[in-house]
């Protein structure tokens, strides 16, 4: 029987630690569990959730990523957790009850036009990533096999992936009528094969780079938090339906300027300036009063 050992590896996020094993833990895919109910197919994750400080459990090929609540510091409990994992694994207990993938998974993908004529949105009938990912070129896409394959098409300029869709930005050398079917079938086949859209490593890295929501940033002032609240509740759902995303960048108190970042179909869209000025800017002025004078897109 295999003998397991665990190495504790820090990440950029002090709330997340990786517990790397010396043997493979799962075969077919990576897993993310937010609570004990989601972990019904993982006896290991269920046991970990009995620890009151465990917030999220990631299980990948050879490591377990754990995110903690703020009630403890990792330095106080990491050795104990590592020891528990070693004892669990060496007892031969199941990690995740995986079923071998046989044949194609039932996945549908449809193409949807966006306000940006250079971007097409490909929507799946299932969740494909836990958060947003933007790739400007193939070098940035090293953590996403799907994005890398898309960049092999000479007409693909950028790729933006959200929970259940992929937005593809094209160069002018091709027309959507000529390439949409090919892209849709490629994305559908990729998902139907059960392949990983974005690597678990990349998901954990992104979680480690920033708070899960911008409101968790303790350095923000109250005005900035109010602006983020409005963007999250009223603006994000609208731009997501168009295949894009909006992120709060900064608030300049002296000039009363709100700086935002537009992603996906919203980035570089001919109508984005109109939307920014007559939609988002007007909304923030109405809701924030004299605290907002202008909204500027840093890459729109």
PDB file of C-alpha atoms in Angstrom:
ATOM      1  CA  UNK A   1       0.000   0.000   0.000  1.00  0.00           C
ATOM      2  CA  UNK A   2       1.179   3.531  -0.767  1.00  0.00           C
ATOM      3  CA  UNK A   3       2.618   5.536   2.078  1.00  0.00           C
ATOM      4  CA  UNK A   4       1.599   9.171   1.912  1.00  0.00           C
ATOM      5  CA  UNK A   5       3.455  12.223   3.093  1.00  0.00           C
ATOM      6  CA  UNK A   6       2.258  15.839   3.026  1.00  0.00           C
ATOM      7  CA  UNK A   7       4.214  19.023   2.299  1.00  0.00           C
ATOM      8  CA  UNK A   8       2.641  22.339   3.332  1.00  0.00           C
ATOM      9  CA  UNK A   9       3.036  24.993   0.615  1.00  0.00           C
ATOM     10  CA  UNK A  10       1.998  28.645   1.184  1.00  0.00           C
ATOM     11  CA  UNK A  11       0.198  30.727  -1.450  1.00  0.00           C
ATOM     12  CA  UNK A  12      -0.032  34.457  -2.069  1.00  0.00           C
ATOM     13  CA  UNK A  13      -3.270  34.510  -0.096  1.00  0.00           C
ATOM     14  CA  UNK A  14      -2.634  34.043   3.647  1.00  0.00           C
ATOM     15  CA  UNK A  15      -6.053  32.386   3.966  1.00  0.00           C
ATOM     16  CA  UNK A  16      -5.157  29.543   1.557  1.00  0.00           C
ATOM     17  CA  UNK A  17      -2.603  26.758   2.027  1.00  0.00           C
ATOM     18  CA  UNK A  18      -1.742  23.874  -0.283  1.00  0.00           C
ATOM     19  CA  UNK A  19      -1.105  20.440   1.220  1.00  0.00           C
ATOM     20  CA  UNK A  20       0.869  18.578  -1.446  1.00  0.00           C
ATOM     21  CA  UNK A  21       0.918  14.772  -1.429  1.00  0.00           C
ATOM     22  CA  UNK A  22       3.647  12.520  -2.794  1.00  0.00           C
ATOM     23  CA  UNK A  23       1.077  10.428  -4.697  1.00  0.00           C
ATOM     24  CA  UNK A  24      -1.830  11.185  -7.016  1.00  0.00           C
ATOM     25  CA  UNK A  25      -5.080  11.861  -5.171  1.00  0.00           C
ATOM     26  CA  UNK A  26      -7.701  12.070  -7.960  1.00  0.00           C
ATOM     27  CA  UNK A  27      -7.669  10.894 -11.582  1.00  0.00           C
ATOM     28  CA  UNK A  28     -10.337  12.465 -13.698  1.00  0.00           C
ATOM     29  CA  UNK A  29     -10.882  16.092 -12.692  1.00  0.00           C
ATOM     30  CA  UNK A  30     -10.342  18.716 -10.019  1.00  0.00           C
ATOM     31  CA  UNK A  31     -12.898  19.509  -7.330  1.00  0.00           C
ATOM     32  CA  UNK A  32     -13.975  22.540  -5.336  1.00  0.00           C
ATOM     33  CA  UNK A  33     -16.281  22.239  -2.319  1.00  0.00           C
ATOM     34  CA  UNK A  34     -17.775  25.276  -0.561  1.00  0.00           C
ATOM     35  CA  UNK A  35     -19.545  23.382   2.219  1.00  0.00           C
ATOM     36  CA  UNK A  36     -20.242  19.902   3.554  1.00  0.00           C
ATOM     37  CA  UNK A  37     -23.384  19.495   1.418  1.00  0.00           C
ATOM     38  CA  UNK A  38     -21.412  20.066  -1.781  1.00  0.00           C
ATOM     39  CA  UNK A  39     -18.859  17.500  -0.558  1.00  0.00           C
ATOM     40  CA  UNK A  40     -21.239  14.539  -0.477  1.00  0.00           C
ATOM     41  CA  UNK A  41     -19.038  12.637  -2.973  1.00  0.00           C
ATOM     42  CA  UNK A  42     -15.837  13.362  -1.066  1.00  0.00           C
ATOM     43  CA  UNK A  43     -15.512  11.692   2.356  1.00  0.00           C
ATOM     44  CA  UNK A  44     -12.194  13.491   2.843  1.00  0.00           C
ATOM     45  CA  UNK A  45     -13.685  16.936   2.201  1.00  0.00           C
ATOM     46  CA  UNK A  46     -16.622  16.135   4.472  1.00  0.00           C
ATOM     47  CA  UNK A  47     -14.244  15.283   7.289  1.00  0.00           C
ATOM     48  CA  UNK A  48     -12.282  18.487   6.712  1.00  0.00           C
ATOM     49  CA  UNK A  49     -15.466  20.559   6.989  1.00  0.00           C
ATOM     50  CA  UNK A  50     -15.898  19.280  10.544  1.00  0.00           C
ATOM     51  CA  UNK A  51     -12.956  21.558  11.345  1.00  0.00           C
ATOM     52  CA  UNK A  52     -14.746  24.829  12.206  1.00  0.00           C
ATOM     53  CA  UNK A  53     -12.186  27.027  10.441  1.00  0.00           C
ATOM     54  CA  UNK A  54     -12.367  25.369   7.005  1.00  0.00           C
ATOM     55  CA  UNK A  55     -14.120  27.565   4.415  1.00  0.00           C
ATOM     56  CA  UNK A  56     -13.307  25.920   1.053  1.00  0.00           C
ATOM     57  CA  UNK A  57     -11.704  22.622   0.039  1.00  0.00           C
ATOM     58  CA  UNK A  58      -9.949  22.117  -3.312  1.00  0.00           C
ATOM     59  CA  UNK A  59      -8.876  18.606  -4.365  1.00  0.00           C
ATOM     60  CA  UNK A  60      -6.551  18.366  -7.357  1.00  0.00           C
ATOM     61  CA  UNK A  61      -4.234  15.782  -8.884  1.00  0.00           C
ATOM     62  CA  UNK A  62      -1.663  15.704  -6.097  1.00  0.00           C
ATOM     63  CA  UNK A  63      -2.687  18.358  -3.601  1.00  0.00           C
ATOM     64  CA  UNK A  64      -5.455  19.554  -1.314  1.00  0.00           C
ATOM     65  CA  UNK A  65      -5.998  23.301  -1.124  1.00  0.00           C
ATOM     66  CA  UNK A  66      -7.689  24.648   1.995  1.00  0.00           C
ATOM     67  CA  UNK A  67      -9.101  28.110   2.582  1.00  0.00           C
ATOM     68  CA  UNK A  68      -9.710  29.078   6.202  1.00  0.00           C
ATOM     69  CA  UNK A  69     -12.024  31.478   7.990  1.00  0.00           C
ATOM     70  CA  UNK A  70     -10.345  34.263   9.947  1.00  0.00           C
ATOM     71  CA  UNK A  71     -11.054  32.691  13.332  1.00  0.00           C
ATOM     72  CA  UNK A  72      -7.615  31.026  13.324  1.00  0.00           C
ATOM     73  CA  UNK A  73      -4.157  31.551  11.834  1.00  0.00           C
ATOM     74  CA  UNK A  74      -2.632  28.792   9.715  1.00  0.00           C
ATOM     75  CA  UNK A  75       0.525  28.815  11.834  1.00  0.00           C
ATOM     76  CA  UNK A  76      -1.561  27.563  14.766  1.00  0.00           C
ATOM     77  CA  UNK A  77      -3.245  24.653  12.976  1.00  0.00           C
ATOM     78  CA  UNK A  78      -1.389  23.743   9.751  1.00  0.00           C
ATOM     79  CA  UNK A  79       0.783  21.035  11.307  1.00  0.00           C
ATOM     80  CA  UNK A  80      -2.228  19.412  12.926  1.00  0.00           C
ATOM     81  CA  UNK A  81      -4.168  19.509   9.646  1.00  0.00           C
ATOM     82  CA  UNK A  82      -1.227  18.026   7.740  1.00  0.00           C
ATOM     83  CA  UNK A  83      -0.968  15.204  10.287  1.00  0.00           C
ATOM     84  CA  UNK A  84      -4.700  14.487  10.017  1.00  0.00           C
ATOM     85  CA  UNK A  85      -4.389  14.305   6.232  1.00  0.00           C
ATOM     86  CA  UNK A  86      -1.443  11.906   6.452  1.00  0.00           C
ATOM     87  CA  UNK A  87      -3.327   9.630   8.863  1.00  0.00           C
ATOM     88  CA  UNK A  88      -6.471   9.709   6.708  1.00  0.00           C
ATOM     89  CA  UNK A  89      -4.636   8.914   3.465  1.00  0.00           C
ATOM     90  CA  UNK A  90      -2.490   6.172   4.996  1.00  0.00           C
ATOM     91  CA  UNK A  91      -5.603   4.534   6.434  1.00  0.00           C
ATOM     92  CA  UNK A  92      -6.729   3.990   2.831  1.00  0.00           C
ATOM     93  CA  UNK A  93      -9.897   6.043   3.268  1.00  0.00           C
ATOM     94  CA  UNK A  94     -11.584   7.354   0.064  1.00  0.00           C
ATOM     95  CA  UNK A  95     -10.711  10.859  -1.120  1.00  0.00           C
ATOM     96  CA  UNK A  96     -13.365  11.449  -3.791  1.00  0.00           C
ATOM     97  CA  UNK A  97     -15.769   8.804  -5.089  1.00  0.00           C
ATOM     98  CA  UNK A  98     -14.998   9.254  -8.761  1.00  0.00           C
ATOM     99  CA  UNK A  99     -16.853   7.555 -11.555  1.00  0.00           C
ATOM    100  CA  UNK A 100     -14.819   6.917 -14.669  1.00  0.00           C
ATOM    101  CA  UNK A 101     -15.969   9.090 -17.534  1.00  0.00           C
ATOM    102  CA  UNK A 102     -17.373   6.926 -20.308  1.00  0.00           C
ATOM    103  CA  UNK A 103     -18.065   8.515 -23.654  1.00  0.00           C
ATOM    104  CA  UNK A 104     -19.169  12.123 -24.064  1.00  0.00           C
ATOM    105  CA  UNK A 105     -20.830  14.220 -21.374  1.00  0.00           C
ATOM    106  CA  UNK A 106     -24.228  15.729 -22.240  1.00  0.00           C
ATOM    107  CA  UNK A 107     -23.230  19.314 -22.999  1.00  0.00           C
ATOM    108  CA  UNK A 108     -24.873  21.905 -25.221  1.00  0.00           C
ATOM    109  CA  UNK A 109     -23.289  25.150 -26.377  1.00  0.00           C
ATOM    110  CA  UNK A 110     -24.986  27.933 -28.288  1.00  0.00           C
ATOM    111  CA  UNK A 111     -23.575  31.092 -29.857  1.00  0.00           C
ATOM    112  CA  UNK A 112     -24.958  34.464 -28.835  1.00  0.00           C
ATOM    113  CA  UNK A 113     -24.148  37.819 -30.399  1.00  0.00           C
ATOM    114  CA  UNK A 114     -22.962  40.670 -28.164  1.00  0.00           C
ATOM    115  CA  UNK A 115     -23.093  44.467 -28.518  1.00  0.00           C
ATOM    116  CA  UNK A 116     -19.446  44.257 -29.564  1.00  0.00           C
ATOM    117  CA  UNK A 117     -19.296  43.131 -33.224  1.00  0.00           C
ATOM    118  CA  UNK A 118     -15.807  41.706 -32.645  1.00  0.00           C
ATOM    119  CA  UNK A 119     -16.966  39.377 -29.839  1.00  0.00           C
ATOM    120  CA  UNK A 120     -19.178  36.286 -29.859  1.00  0.00           C
ATOM    121  CA  UNK A 121     -20.443  34.648 -26.672  1.00  0.00           C
ATOM    122  CA  UNK A 122     -20.575  30.830 -26.476  1.00  0.00           C
ATOM    123  CA  UNK A 123     -22.912  29.739 -23.669  1.00  0.00           C
ATOM    124  CA  UNK A 124     -22.840  26.263 -22.077  1.00  0.00           C
ATOM    125  CA  UNK A 125     -25.667  24.567 -20.188  1.00  0.00           C
ATOM    126  CA  UNK A 126     -23.358  23.957 -17.202  1.00  0.00           C
ATOM    127  CA  UNK A 127     -20.937  25.815 -14.974  1.00  0.00           C
ATOM    128  CA  UNK A 128     -17.447  25.617 -16.464  1.00  0.00           C
ATOM    129  CA  UNK A 129     -15.328  27.858 -14.168  1.00  0.00           C
ATOM    130  CA  UNK A 130     -15.800  29.211 -10.622  1.00  0.00           C
ATOM    131  CA  UNK A 131     -14.805  32.797 -11.497  1.00  0.00           C
ATOM    132  CA  UNK A 132     -13.777  35.015 -14.404  1.00  0.00           C
ATOM    133  CA  UNK A 133     -10.585  34.567 -16.425  1.00  0.00           C
ATOM    134  CA  UNK A 134      -9.289  36.860 -19.169  1.00  0.00           C
ATOM    135  CA  UNK A 135      -6.557  35.895 -21.638  1.00  0.00           C
ATOM    136  CA  UNK A 136      -5.107  38.481 -24.009  1.00  0.00           C
ATOM    137  CA  UNK A 137      -2.808  36.025 -25.817  1.00  0.00           C
ATOM    138  CA  UNK A 138      -1.653  32.407 -25.799  1.00  0.00           C
ATOM    139  CA  UNK A 139       1.178  33.140 -23.355  1.00  0.00           C
ATOM    140  CA  UNK A 140      -1.343  34.290 -20.734  1.00  0.00           C
ATOM    141  CA  UNK A 141      -3.419  31.140 -21.364  1.00  0.00           C
ATOM    142  CA  UNK A 142      -0.921  28.609 -20.023  1.00  0.00           C
ATOM    143  CA  UNK A 143      -3.324  27.704 -17.197  1.00  0.00           C
ATOM    144  CA  UNK A 144      -6.285  27.097 -19.538  1.00  0.00           C
ATOM    145  CA  UNK A 145      -6.150  24.309 -22.107  1.00  0.00           C
ATOM    146  CA  UNK A 146      -9.408  25.531 -23.663  1.00  0.00           C
ATOM    147  CA  UNK A 147      -8.072  29.058 -24.152  1.00  0.00           C
ATOM    148  CA  UNK A 148      -4.801  27.702 -25.562  1.00  0.00           C
ATOM    149  CA  UNK A 149      -6.679  25.628 -28.135  1.00  0.00           C
ATOM    150  CA  UNK A 150      -8.806  28.625 -29.089  1.00  0.00           C
ATOM    151  CA  UNK A 151      -5.683  30.737 -29.663  1.00  0.00           C
ATOM    152  CA  UNK A 152      -4.506  28.154 -32.207  1.00  0.00           C
ATOM    153  CA  UNK A 153      -7.194  29.563 -34.491  1.00  0.00           C
ATOM    154  CA  UNK A 154      -5.442  32.429 -36.360  1.00  0.00           C
ATOM    155  CA  UNK A 155      -8.496  34.667 -36.101  1.00  0.00           C
ATOM    156  CA  UNK A 156      -8.869  34.474 -32.286  1.00  0.00           C
ATOM    157  CA  UNK A 157      -7.632  37.655 -30.617  1.00  0.00           C
ATOM    158  CA  UNK A 158      -8.703  37.341 -26.951  1.00  0.00           C
ATOM    159  CA  UNK A 159     -10.604  34.897 -24.735  1.00  0.00           C
ATOM    160  CA  UNK A 160     -12.755  35.732 -21.715  1.00  0.00           C
ATOM    161  CA  UNK A 161     -14.280  32.915 -19.615  1.00  0.00           C
ATOM    162  CA  UNK A 162     -17.013  33.358 -17.017  1.00  0.00           C
ATOM    163  CA  UNK A 163     -19.111  30.864 -15.040  1.00  0.00           C
ATOM    164  CA  UNK A 164     -21.020  29.314 -17.952  1.00  0.00           C
ATOM    165  CA  UNK A 165     -19.755  30.985 -21.117  1.00  0.00           C
ATOM    166  CA  UNK A 166     -16.730  31.796 -23.253  1.00  0.00           C
ATOM    167  CA  UNK A 167     -16.445  35.164 -25.015  1.00  0.00           C
ATOM    168  CA  UNK A 168     -14.161  35.065 -28.043  1.00  0.00           C
ATOM    169  CA  UNK A 169     -12.767  38.250 -29.584  1.00  0.00           C
ATOM    170  CA  UNK A 170     -11.691  37.949 -33.229  1.00  0.00           C
ATOM    171  CA  UNK A 171      -9.408  39.791 -35.595  1.00  0.00           C
ATOM    172  CA  UNK A 172     -10.999  41.482 -38.605  1.00  0.00           C
ATOM    173  CA  UNK A 173      -9.543  38.902 -41.000  1.00  0.00           C
ATOM    174  CA  UNK A 174     -12.538  36.604 -40.419  1.00  0.00           C
ATOM    175  CA  UNK A 175     -16.323  36.993 -40.412  1.00  0.00           C
ATOM    176  CA  UNK A 176     -18.494  35.405 -37.730  1.00  0.00           C
ATOM    177  CA  UNK A 177     -20.656  33.706 -40.355  1.00  0.00           C
ATOM    178  CA  UNK A 178     -17.596  31.734 -41.456  1.00  0.00           C
ATOM    179  CA  UNK A 179     -16.156  30.741 -38.069  1.00  0.00           C
ATOM    180  CA  UNK A 180     -18.958  30.601 -35.464  1.00  0.00           C
ATOM    181  CA  UNK A 181     -19.946  26.979 -36.122  1.00  0.00           C
ATOM    182  CA  UNK A 182     -16.332  25.796 -35.988  1.00  0.00           C
ATOM    183  CA  UNK A 183     -15.711  27.568 -32.677  1.00  0.00           C
ATOM    184  CA  UNK A 184     -18.973  26.373 -31.146  1.00  0.00           C
ATOM    185  CA  UNK A 185     -18.272  22.741 -32.035  1.00  0.00           C
ATOM    186  CA  UNK A 186     -14.710  22.968 -30.738  1.00  0.00           C
ATOM    187  CA  UNK A 187     -15.854  24.373 -27.380  1.00  0.00           C
ATOM    188  CA  UNK A 188     -18.707  21.855 -27.110  1.00  0.00           C
ATOM    189  CA  UNK A 189     -16.416  18.896 -27.873  1.00  0.00           C
ATOM    190  CA  UNK A 190     -13.855  20.148 -25.337  1.00  0.00           C
ATOM    191  CA  UNK A 191     -16.503  20.319 -22.593  1.00  0.00           C
ATOM    192  CA  UNK A 192     -18.138  17.037 -23.623  1.00  0.00           C
ATOM    193  CA  UNK A 193     -14.805  15.271 -23.225  1.00  0.00           C
ATOM    194  CA  UNK A 194     -14.823  16.305 -19.560  1.00  0.00           C
ATOM    195  CA  UNK A 195     -11.616  18.301 -19.919  1.00  0.00           C
ATOM    196  CA  UNK A 196     -10.601  20.930 -17.399  1.00  0.00           C
ATOM    197  CA  UNK A 197     -11.313  24.460 -18.695  1.00  0.00           C
ATOM    198  CA  UNK A 198      -8.940  26.200 -16.274  1.00  0.00           C
ATOM    199  CA  UNK A 199      -6.422  24.307 -14.162  1.00  0.00           C
ATOM    200  CA  UNK A 200      -7.037  23.983 -10.452  1.00  0.00           C
ATOM    201  CA  UNK A 201      -3.640  25.600  -9.907  1.00  0.00           C
ATOM    202  CA  UNK A 202      -4.835  28.710 -11.781  1.00  0.00           C
ATOM    203  CA  UNK A 203      -8.103  28.811  -9.821  1.00  0.00           C
ATOM    204  CA  UNK A 204      -6.243  28.691  -6.511  1.00  0.00           C
ATOM    205  CA  UNK A 205      -3.712  31.249  -7.732  1.00  0.00           C
ATOM    206  CA  UNK A 206      -6.484  33.650  -8.673  1.00  0.00           C
ATOM    207  CA  UNK A 207      -8.163  33.096  -5.306  1.00  0.00           C
ATOM    208  CA  UNK A 208      -4.836  33.841  -3.665  1.00  0.00           C
ATOM    209  CA  UNK A 209      -4.168  37.013  -5.633  1.00  0.00           C
ATOM    210  CA  UNK A 210      -7.196  38.978  -4.450  1.00  0.00           C
ATOM    211  CA  UNK A 211     -10.229  38.804  -2.167  1.00  0.00           C
ATOM    212  CA  UNK A 212     -13.126  36.846  -3.619  1.00  0.00           C
ATOM    213  CA  UNK A 213     -15.099  40.064  -3.746  1.00  0.00           C
ATOM    214  CA  UNK A 214     -13.638  43.526  -3.941  1.00  0.00           C
ATOM    215  CA  UNK A 215     -15.639  44.503  -0.872  1.00  0.00           C
ATOM    216  CA  UNK A 216     -13.356  42.270   1.198  1.00  0.00           C
ATOM    217  CA  UNK A 217     -10.473  44.659   0.510  1.00  0.00           C
ATOM    218  CA  UNK A 218      -9.905  46.327   3.861  1.00  0.00           C
ATOM    219  CA  UNK A 219      -8.001  49.220   2.248  1.00  0.00           C
ATOM    220  CA  UNK A 220     -11.089  50.604   0.516  1.00  0.00           C
ATOM    221  CA  UNK A 221     -12.861  53.700   1.809  1.00  0.00           C
ATOM    222  CA  UNK A 222     -16.624  53.758   2.371  1.00  0.00           C
ATOM    223  CA  UNK A 223     -17.374  55.633  -0.868  1.00  0.00           C
ATOM    224  CA  UNK A 224     -15.487  53.024  -2.889  1.00  0.00           C
ATOM    225  CA  UNK A 225     -17.409  50.235  -1.156  1.00  0.00           C
ATOM    226  CA  UNK A 226     -20.725  51.939  -1.951  1.00  0.00           C
ATOM    227  CA  UNK A 227     -19.691  52.205  -5.613  1.00  0.00           C
ATOM    228  CA  UNK A 228     -18.717  48.518  -5.707  1.00  0.00           C
ATOM    229  CA  UNK A 229     -22.076  47.593  -4.171  1.00  0.00           C
ATOM    230  CA  UNK A 230     -23.884  49.412  -6.985  1.00  0.00           C
ATOM    231  CA  UNK A 231     -21.679  47.894  -9.695  1.00  0.00           C
ATOM    232  CA  UNK A 232     -22.146  44.378  -8.292  1.00  0.00           C
ATOM    233  CA  UNK A 233     -25.918  44.609  -7.895  1.00  0.00           C
ATOM    234  CA  UNK A 234     -27.002  46.670 -10.880  1.00  0.00           C
ATOM    235  CA  UNK A 235     -24.236  46.707 -13.501  1.00  0.00           C
ATOM    236  CA  UNK A 236     -22.460  43.338 -13.438  1.00  0.00           C
ATOM    237  CA  UNK A 237     -25.522  41.218 -14.296  1.00  0.00           C
ATOM    238  CA  UNK A 238     -26.213  43.417 -17.327  1.00  0.00           C
ATOM    239  CA  UNK A 239     -22.674  43.352 -18.709  1.00  0.00           C
ATOM    240  CA  UNK A 240     -22.412  39.596 -18.013  1.00  0.00           C
ATOM    241  CA  UNK A 241     -25.471  38.999 -20.184  1.00  0.00           C
ATOM    242  CA  UNK A 242     -23.571  40.795 -22.963  1.00  0.00           C
ATOM    243  CA  UNK A 243     -20.524  38.560 -22.509  1.00  0.00           C
ATOM    244  CA  UNK A 244     -18.405  40.948 -20.469  1.00  0.00           C
ATOM    245  CA  UNK A 245     -17.420  42.017 -16.996  1.00  0.00           C
ATOM    246  CA  UNK A 246     -16.761  45.224 -15.076  1.00  0.00           C
ATOM    247  CA  UNK A 247     -14.311  45.665 -12.202  1.00  0.00           C
ATOM    248  CA  UNK A 248     -13.893  48.605  -9.871  1.00  0.00           C
ATOM    249  CA  UNK A 249     -10.342  49.960 -10.110  1.00  0.00           C
ATOM    250  CA  UNK A 250     -10.203  53.105  -7.989  1.00  0.00           C
ATOM    251  CA  UNK A 251     -12.013  56.214  -6.776  1.00  0.00           C
ATOM    252  CA  UNK A 252     -10.322  59.615  -6.906  1.00  0.00           C
ATOM    253  CA  UNK A 253     -11.902  61.685  -4.157  1.00  0.00           C
ATOM    254  CA  UNK A 254     -10.513  65.044  -5.307  1.00  0.00           C
ATOM    255  CA  UNK A 255     -11.810  64.792  -8.883  1.00  0.00           C
ATOM    256  CA  UNK A 256     -14.735  62.502  -7.928  1.00  0.00           C
ATOM    257  CA  UNK A 257     -13.675  60.143 -10.733  1.00  0.00           C
ATOM    258  CA  UNK A 258     -14.502  56.433 -10.717  1.00  0.00           C
ATOM    259  CA  UNK A 259     -12.055  54.250 -12.666  1.00  0.00           C
ATOM    260  CA  UNK A 260     -13.291  50.874 -13.870  1.00  0.00           C
ATOM    261  CA  UNK A 261     -11.906  48.008 -15.962  1.00  0.00           C
ATOM    262  CA  UNK A 262     -14.004  46.476 -18.725  1.00  0.00           C
ATOM    263  CA  UNK A 263     -13.390  42.864 -19.746  1.00  0.00           C
ATOM    264  CA  UNK A 264     -14.641  40.447 -22.359  1.00  0.00           C
ATOM    265  CA  UNK A 265     -17.140  41.796 -24.866  1.00  0.00           C
ATOM    266  CA  UNK A 266     -17.231  45.154 -23.070  1.00  0.00           C
ATOM    267  CA  UNK A 267     -13.532  45.828 -23.656  1.00  0.00           C
ATOM    268  CA  UNK A 268     -13.073  47.863 -26.814  1.00  0.00           C
ATOM    269  CA  UNK A 269     -16.767  47.684 -27.689  1.00  0.00           C
ATOM    270  CA  UNK A 270     -17.883  50.613 -29.877  1.00  0.00           C
ATOM    271  CA  UNK A 271     -20.975  51.057 -27.699  1.00  0.00           C
ATOM    272  CA  UNK A 272     -19.098  50.807 -24.406  1.00  0.00           C
ATOM    273  CA  UNK A 273     -18.462  54.562 -24.233  1.00  0.00           C
ATOM    274  CA  UNK A 274     -22.188  55.242 -24.615  1.00  0.00           C
ATOM    275  CA  UNK A 275     -23.013  52.594 -22.003  1.00  0.00           C
ATOM    276  CA  UNK A 276     -20.368  53.984 -19.666  1.00  0.00           C
ATOM    277  CA  UNK A 277     -21.535  57.590 -19.895  1.00  0.00           C
ATOM    278  CA  UNK A 278     -25.288  57.214 -20.318  1.00  0.00           C
ATOM    279  CA  UNK A 279     -25.726  54.094 -18.221  1.00  0.00           C
ATOM    280  CA  UNK A 280     -23.156  53.503 -15.525  1.00  0.00           C
ATOM    281  CA  UNK A 281     -22.105  57.126 -14.992  1.00  0.00           C
ATOM    282  CA  UNK A 282     -25.693  58.354 -14.844  1.00  0.00           C
ATOM    283  CA  UNK A 283     -26.658  55.590 -12.410  1.00  0.00           C
ATOM    284  CA  UNK A 284     -23.755  56.344 -10.065  1.00  0.00           C
ATOM    285  CA  UNK A 285     -24.467  60.083 -10.149  1.00  0.00           C
ATOM    286  CA  UNK A 286     -28.125  59.472  -9.318  1.00  0.00           C
ATOM    287  CA  UNK A 287     -27.352  57.041  -6.508  1.00  0.00           C
ATOM    288  CA  UNK A 288     -24.201  58.643  -5.093  1.00  0.00           C
ATOM    289  CA  UNK A 289     -25.152  62.319  -5.466  1.00  0.00           C
ATOM    290  CA  UNK A 290     -22.279  64.768  -5.685  1.00  0.00           C
ATOM    291  CA  UNK A 291     -19.690  62.119  -4.768  1.00  0.00           C
ATOM    292  CA  UNK A 292     -19.337  61.053  -8.438  1.00  0.00           C
ATOM    293  CA  UNK A 293     -18.483  63.394 -11.283  1.00  0.00           C
ATOM    294  CA  UNK A 294     -17.186  61.026 -13.967  1.00  0.00           C
ATOM    295  CA  UNK A 295     -16.666  57.325 -14.756  1.00  0.00           C
ATOM    296  CA  UNK A 296     -13.603  56.361 -16.794  1.00  0.00           C
ATOM    297  CA  UNK A 297     -12.827  52.950 -18.332  1.00  0.00           C
ATOM    298  CA  UNK A 298      -9.089  52.324 -18.137  1.00  0.00           C
ATOM    299  CA  UNK A 299      -9.107  49.797 -20.962  1.00  0.00           C
ATOM    300  CA  UNK A 300     -12.481  50.401 -22.585  1.00  0.00           C
TER     301      UNK A 300
END
